[in-house]
Amino acid sequence: LWSVEPEVLQADSLQTMKVDAGVGTLQALSMHMQMESGNRELMCQVITPEIPGDESKRLKALLKSGVLNPGHVEQYRDIAKQACNAFQVLWSHVAWVDEYWVHTPGGFLREGDASTADAGIERLRSLAAFVVADDQALVIEDTLRDPRFVENPYVTEFGIRFFAGVPLHYKKSPPLGALCILDSVPRVMSDDDLELLKGMAEYLMKSLEDHDGVPPAPKMTSERIEEALNNVEQDKHDQEHEPPSAHTP
């Protein structure tokens, strides 16, 4: 089927109509024909994200920026929470594309990712790597209808049906990563939605740039406040009970 609405592209709808595939755009039609051609080399080119021409410069900028500092985890977790709430999606993360690994510190895709700086995925499987490769926003309203990603192990492992990501630039650098939102069901991303996601990405990067990539001071939780007060009391007690220093006659 050609030029059909997103809801018609659902697998059960296509099965009911007894058709093998449906596409909504010329780009989707072209990609589907490429996948169906049986040309394995071409299929690999479609599935694997390209390496940017300025990759060496980009990687140097990534390391120099300080965005990979573990101290940023809480900041990345906060922006991911805001994105999940704003777009009503299951998952969101800040993704930094390194040479072979995509770091997603503070993300919510895997259980436990939100509290660790080591979270991430292989670059060749990452959808964020496509955002960096093209240096532009990427919206996949239904991964099962996009031949580039239907066999992606990252997509199939977590049941990702929707993805949107916008590039992250640090002080006019090449794209270092992407702010991403993901869901387990197909979704439609409006122009206003995309502008909102871009605005959140710009807010994050301005915050990082204003502090030259140095992580903000940890928030004073009740436990940390109590610990700080105890330290003050202990120091005061030590000073009051410090023996007088001996004076040389």
Short mmCIF file of C-alpha atoms in Angstrom, two decimals:
data_model
loop_
_atom_site.label_atom_id
_atom_site.label_comp_id
_atom_site.label_asym_id
_atom_site.label_seq_id
_atom_site.Cartn_x
_atom_site.Cartn_y
_atom_site.Cartn_z
CA LEU A 1 0.00 0.00 0.00
CA TRP A 2 1.18 3.50 -0.83
CA SER A 3 0.58 6.84 0.96
CA VAL A 4 -1.30 5.46 3.93
CA GLU A 5 -1.89 6.96 7.36
CA PRO A 6 0.36 5.87 10.32
CA GLU A 7 -2.45 3.95 12.04
CA VAL A 8 -2.97 1.86 8.91
CA LEU A 9 0.70 0.87 8.96
CA GLN A 10 0.17 -1.21 12.09
CA ALA A 11 1.02 -4.88 11.56
CA ASP A 12 -2.48 -6.08 12.53
CA SER A 13 -4.11 -3.62 10.11
CA LEU A 14 -1.90 -4.75 7.24
CA GLN A 15 -2.62 -8.38 8.07
CA THR A 16 -6.36 -7.73 8.08
CA MET A 17 -6.09 -6.17 4.62
CA LYS A 18 -3.90 -9.08 3.50
CA VAL A 19 -1.05 -6.90 2.25
CA ASP A 20 2.67 -7.49 2.79
CA ALA A 21 3.79 -3.91 3.41
CA GLY A 22 2.68 -0.30 3.52
CA VAL A 23 4.61 2.96 3.18
CA GLY A 24 3.69 6.56 3.78
CA THR A 25 6.46 8.48 2.02
CA LEU A 26 8.72 8.22 -1.02
CA GLN A 27 11.74 7.84 1.29
CA ALA A 28 10.11 4.88 3.03
CA LEU A 29 9.23 3.35 -0.36
CA SER A 30 12.83 3.72 -1.55
CA MET A 31 14.25 2.13 1.61
CA HIS A 32 11.77 -0.73 1.46
CA MET A 33 12.69 -1.48 -2.16
CA GLN A 34 16.38 -1.46 -1.24
CA MET A 35 15.81 -3.93 1.57
CA GLU A 36 13.69 -6.18 -0.63
CA SER A 37 16.32 -6.16 -3.41
CA GLY A 38 18.37 -8.78 -1.54
CA ASN A 39 21.57 -6.78 -1.99
CA ARG A 40 23.28 -7.53 1.33
CA GLU A 41 25.93 -4.85 0.88
CA LEU A 42 23.28 -2.22 0.22
CA MET A 43 21.23 -3.43 3.17
CA CYS A 44 24.21 -3.06 5.48
CA GLN A 45 24.76 0.46 4.23
CA VAL A 46 21.15 1.28 5.03
CA ILE A 47 21.31 -0.18 8.55
CA THR A 48 24.75 1.00 9.73
CA PRO A 49 25.25 4.69 10.62
CA GLU A 50 27.98 6.45 8.67
CA ILE A 51 31.11 7.88 10.26
CA PRO A 52 31.23 11.69 9.88
CA GLY A 53 33.99 13.13 7.71
CA ASP A 54 35.27 15.22 10.63
CA GLU A 55 35.26 12.27 13.05
CA SER A 56 38.75 12.93 14.44
CA LYS A 57 37.87 16.54 15.23
CA ARG A 58 34.54 15.47 16.67
CA LEU A 59 36.06 12.91 19.04
CA LYS A 60 38.64 15.43 20.28
CA ALA A 61 35.84 17.92 20.96
CA LEU A 62 33.89 15.23 22.83
CA LEU A 63 36.77 14.50 25.20
CA LYS A 64 37.72 18.15 25.64
CA SER A 65 34.17 19.31 26.40
CA GLY A 66 33.91 17.48 29.73
CA VAL A 67 30.40 16.19 28.96
CA LEU A 68 31.48 12.63 29.80
CA ASN A 69 32.38 13.61 33.38
CA PRO A 70 30.45 11.24 35.72
CA GLY A 71 29.42 14.28 37.76
CA HIS A 72 26.87 15.17 35.08
CA VAL A 73 24.73 12.05 35.62
CA GLU A 74 22.16 13.82 37.79
CA GLN A 75 21.90 16.67 35.27
CA TYR A 76 21.32 14.22 32.40
CA ARG A 77 18.81 12.26 34.46
CA ASP A 78 16.85 15.46 35.15
CA ILE A 79 16.60 16.43 31.48
CA ALA A 80 15.60 12.86 30.59
CA LYS A 81 12.80 12.98 33.19
CA GLN A 82 11.61 16.31 31.79
CA ALA A 83 11.57 14.90 28.25
CA CYS A 84 9.62 11.80 29.34
CA ASN A 85 7.04 14.00 31.03
CA ALA A 86 6.83 16.57 28.23
CA PHE A 87 6.29 14.00 25.48
CA GLN A 88 4.60 11.28 27.55
CA VAL A 89 7.08 8.62 26.41
CA LEU A 90 8.51 5.67 28.30
CA TRP A 91 12.19 6.44 27.79
CA SER A 92 14.59 9.28 27.21
CA HIS A 93 18.33 9.77 27.43
CA VAL A 94 21.25 12.01 26.59
CA ALA A 95 23.51 10.06 24.24
CA TRP A 96 27.18 10.93 23.69
CA VAL A 97 28.62 9.17 20.64
CA ASP A 98 32.19 8.02 21.30
CA GLU A 99 34.43 6.12 18.86
CA TYR A 100 32.94 2.68 19.53
CA TRP A 101 30.46 3.30 22.33
CA VAL A 102 27.46 5.55 22.88
CA HIS A 103 27.28 6.76 26.48
CA THR A 104 23.77 7.24 27.90
CA PRO A 105 24.41 8.31 31.52
CA GLY A 106 21.28 8.90 33.54
CA GLY A 107 19.01 7.40 30.87
CA PHE A 108 15.92 5.27 31.52
CA LEU A 109 16.00 2.55 28.87
CA ARG A 110 17.71 -0.15 30.95
CA GLU A 111 16.87 -0.75 34.58
CA GLY A 112 19.52 0.94 36.69
CA ASP A 113 20.80 3.22 33.90
CA ALA A 114 19.45 6.34 35.60
CA SER A 115 21.89 6.01 38.49
CA THR A 116 25.07 5.16 36.60
CA ALA A 117 27.54 6.95 34.36
CA ASP A 118 28.51 3.67 32.65
CA ALA A 119 25.22 3.13 30.82
CA GLY A 120 25.41 2.86 27.04
CA ILE A 121 25.32 0.78 23.88
CA GLU A 122 27.55 -0.17 20.97
CA ARG A 123 27.76 2.64 18.45
CA LEU A 124 26.82 0.50 15.44
CA ARG A 125 23.52 -0.45 17.11
CA SER A 126 22.64 3.01 18.38
CA LEU A 127 19.94 5.15 16.81
CA ALA A 128 21.62 8.27 18.21
CA ALA A 129 24.63 7.54 15.98
CA PHE A 130 22.41 8.25 12.96
CA VAL A 131 21.64 11.70 14.39
CA VAL A 132 25.36 12.42 14.73
CA ALA A 133 26.15 11.00 11.28
CA ASP A 134 23.70 13.37 9.55
CA ASP A 135 23.94 16.24 12.07
CA GLN A 136 20.20 16.72 11.95
CA ALA A 137 17.07 15.63 13.75
CA LEU A 138 15.87 12.09 13.17
CA VAL A 139 12.28 11.00 13.72
CA ILE A 140 11.22 7.35 13.31
CA GLU A 141 7.49 7.23 13.91
CA ASP A 142 7.41 3.43 13.60
CA THR A 143 10.63 1.41 13.55
CA LEU A 144 8.86 -1.65 12.14
CA ARG A 145 7.87 0.36 9.08
CA ASP A 146 11.40 1.75 8.52
CA PRO A 147 13.67 -0.84 6.81
CA ARG A 148 16.79 0.81 8.25
CA PHE A 149 15.83 -0.19 11.76
CA VAL A 150 13.39 -3.08 11.61
CA GLU A 151 16.23 -5.60 12.15
CA ASN A 152 18.28 -3.41 14.49
CA PRO A 153 19.07 -5.56 17.58
CA TYR A 154 18.80 -2.51 19.83
CA VAL A 155 15.27 -1.90 18.55
CA THR A 156 14.17 -5.52 18.85
CA GLU A 157 15.78 -6.11 22.27
CA PHE A 158 13.93 -3.26 23.98
CA GLY A 159 10.82 -3.22 21.82
CA ILE A 160 11.42 0.31 20.55
CA ARG A 161 8.74 1.42 18.09
CA PHE A 162 9.24 5.19 18.20
CA PHE A 163 12.43 7.28 18.25
CA ALA A 164 13.21 10.98 17.94
CA GLY A 165 16.60 12.57 18.47
CA VAL A 166 18.18 15.98 17.94
CA PRO A 167 21.93 16.73 17.76
CA LEU A 168 23.89 18.20 20.67
CA HIS A 169 26.63 20.74 19.89
CA TYR A 170 29.12 22.07 22.44
CA LYS A 171 30.37 25.60 21.66
CA LYS A 172 29.92 25.29 17.88
CA SER A 173 31.55 21.85 17.81
CA PRO A 174 30.52 19.06 15.44
CA PRO A 175 27.62 17.04 16.87
CA LEU A 176 28.79 15.22 20.00
CA GLY A 177 25.60 13.32 20.67
CA ALA A 178 21.82 13.54 20.77
CA LEU A 179 18.92 14.15 23.11
CA CYS A 180 16.58 11.23 22.45
CA ILE A 181 13.03 10.19 23.31
CA LEU A 182 11.75 6.64 22.72
CA ASP A 183 8.55 4.68 23.17
CA SER A 184 7.18 1.15 22.84
CA VAL A 185 4.35 2.23 20.51
CA PRO A 186 4.35 4.17 17.21
CA ARG A 187 3.84 7.91 17.57
CA VAL A 188 3.44 10.98 15.38
CA MET A 189 5.94 13.82 15.97
CA SER A 190 4.58 17.24 15.02
CA ASP A 191 6.75 20.19 14.01
CA ASP A 192 5.94 21.85 17.34
CA ASP A 193 7.01 18.70 19.19
CA LEU A 194 10.31 18.66 17.34
CA GLU A 195 10.93 22.33 18.13
CA LEU A 196 10.27 21.62 21.80
CA LEU A 197 12.81 18.77 21.79
CA LYS A 198 15.35 21.04 20.08
CA GLY A 199 14.70 23.71 22.72
CA MET A 200 15.37 21.22 25.52
CA ALA A 201 18.62 20.19 23.82
CA GLU A 202 19.70 23.83 23.52
CA TYR A 203 18.88 24.42 27.18
CA LEU A 204 21.01 21.45 28.22
CA MET A 205 23.98 22.51 26.12
CA LYS A 206 23.85 26.12 27.30
CA SER A 207 23.92 24.87 30.88
CA LEU A 208 27.01 22.77 30.10
CA GLU A 209 28.71 25.59 28.18
CA ASP A 210 28.05 28.16 30.92
CA HIS A 211 30.01 25.96 33.33
CA ASP A 212 32.68 24.96 30.79
CA GLY A 213 31.67 21.32 31.10
CA VAL A 214 32.32 21.27 34.86
CA PRO A 215 29.59 19.35 36.73
CA PRO A 216 27.38 21.39 39.08
CA ALA A 217 27.75 20.95 42.80
CA PRO A 218 25.71 18.00 44.14
CA LYS A 219 22.25 18.90 45.39
CA MET A 220 22.02 19.08 49.17
CA THR A 221 19.71 16.20 50.03
CA SER A 222 18.48 15.77 53.58
CA GLU A 223 21.12 13.09 54.14
CA ARG A 224 23.91 15.37 52.91
CA ILE A 225 22.63 18.28 55.00
CA GLU A 226 22.59 16.09 58.12
CA GLU A 227 26.10 14.84 57.35
CA ALA A 228 27.36 18.40 56.88
CA LEU A 229 25.81 19.51 60.21
CA ASN A 230 27.36 16.54 62.01
CA ASN A 231 30.77 17.45 60.58
CA VAL A 232 30.39 21.03 61.83
CA GLU A 233 29.44 19.82 65.32
CA GLN A 234 32.36 17.40 65.36
CA ASP A 235 34.82 20.12 64.36
CA LYS A 236 33.42 22.40 67.06
CA HIS A 237 33.74 19.65 69.67
CA ASP A 238 37.32 18.88 68.65
CA GLN A 239 38.30 22.54 68.92
CA GLU A 240 36.74 22.91 72.41
CA HIS A 241 38.56 19.85 73.72
CA GLU A 242 41.87 20.46 72.00
CA PRO A 243 44.68 20.44 74.63
CA PRO A 244 46.49 23.78 75.06
CA SER A 245 49.69 24.04 73.07
CA ALA A 246 52.94 24.01 74.98
CA HIS A 247 54.81 27.36 75.11
CA THR A 248 58.52 27.51 74.90
CA PRO A 249 59.97 29.62 77.84
#
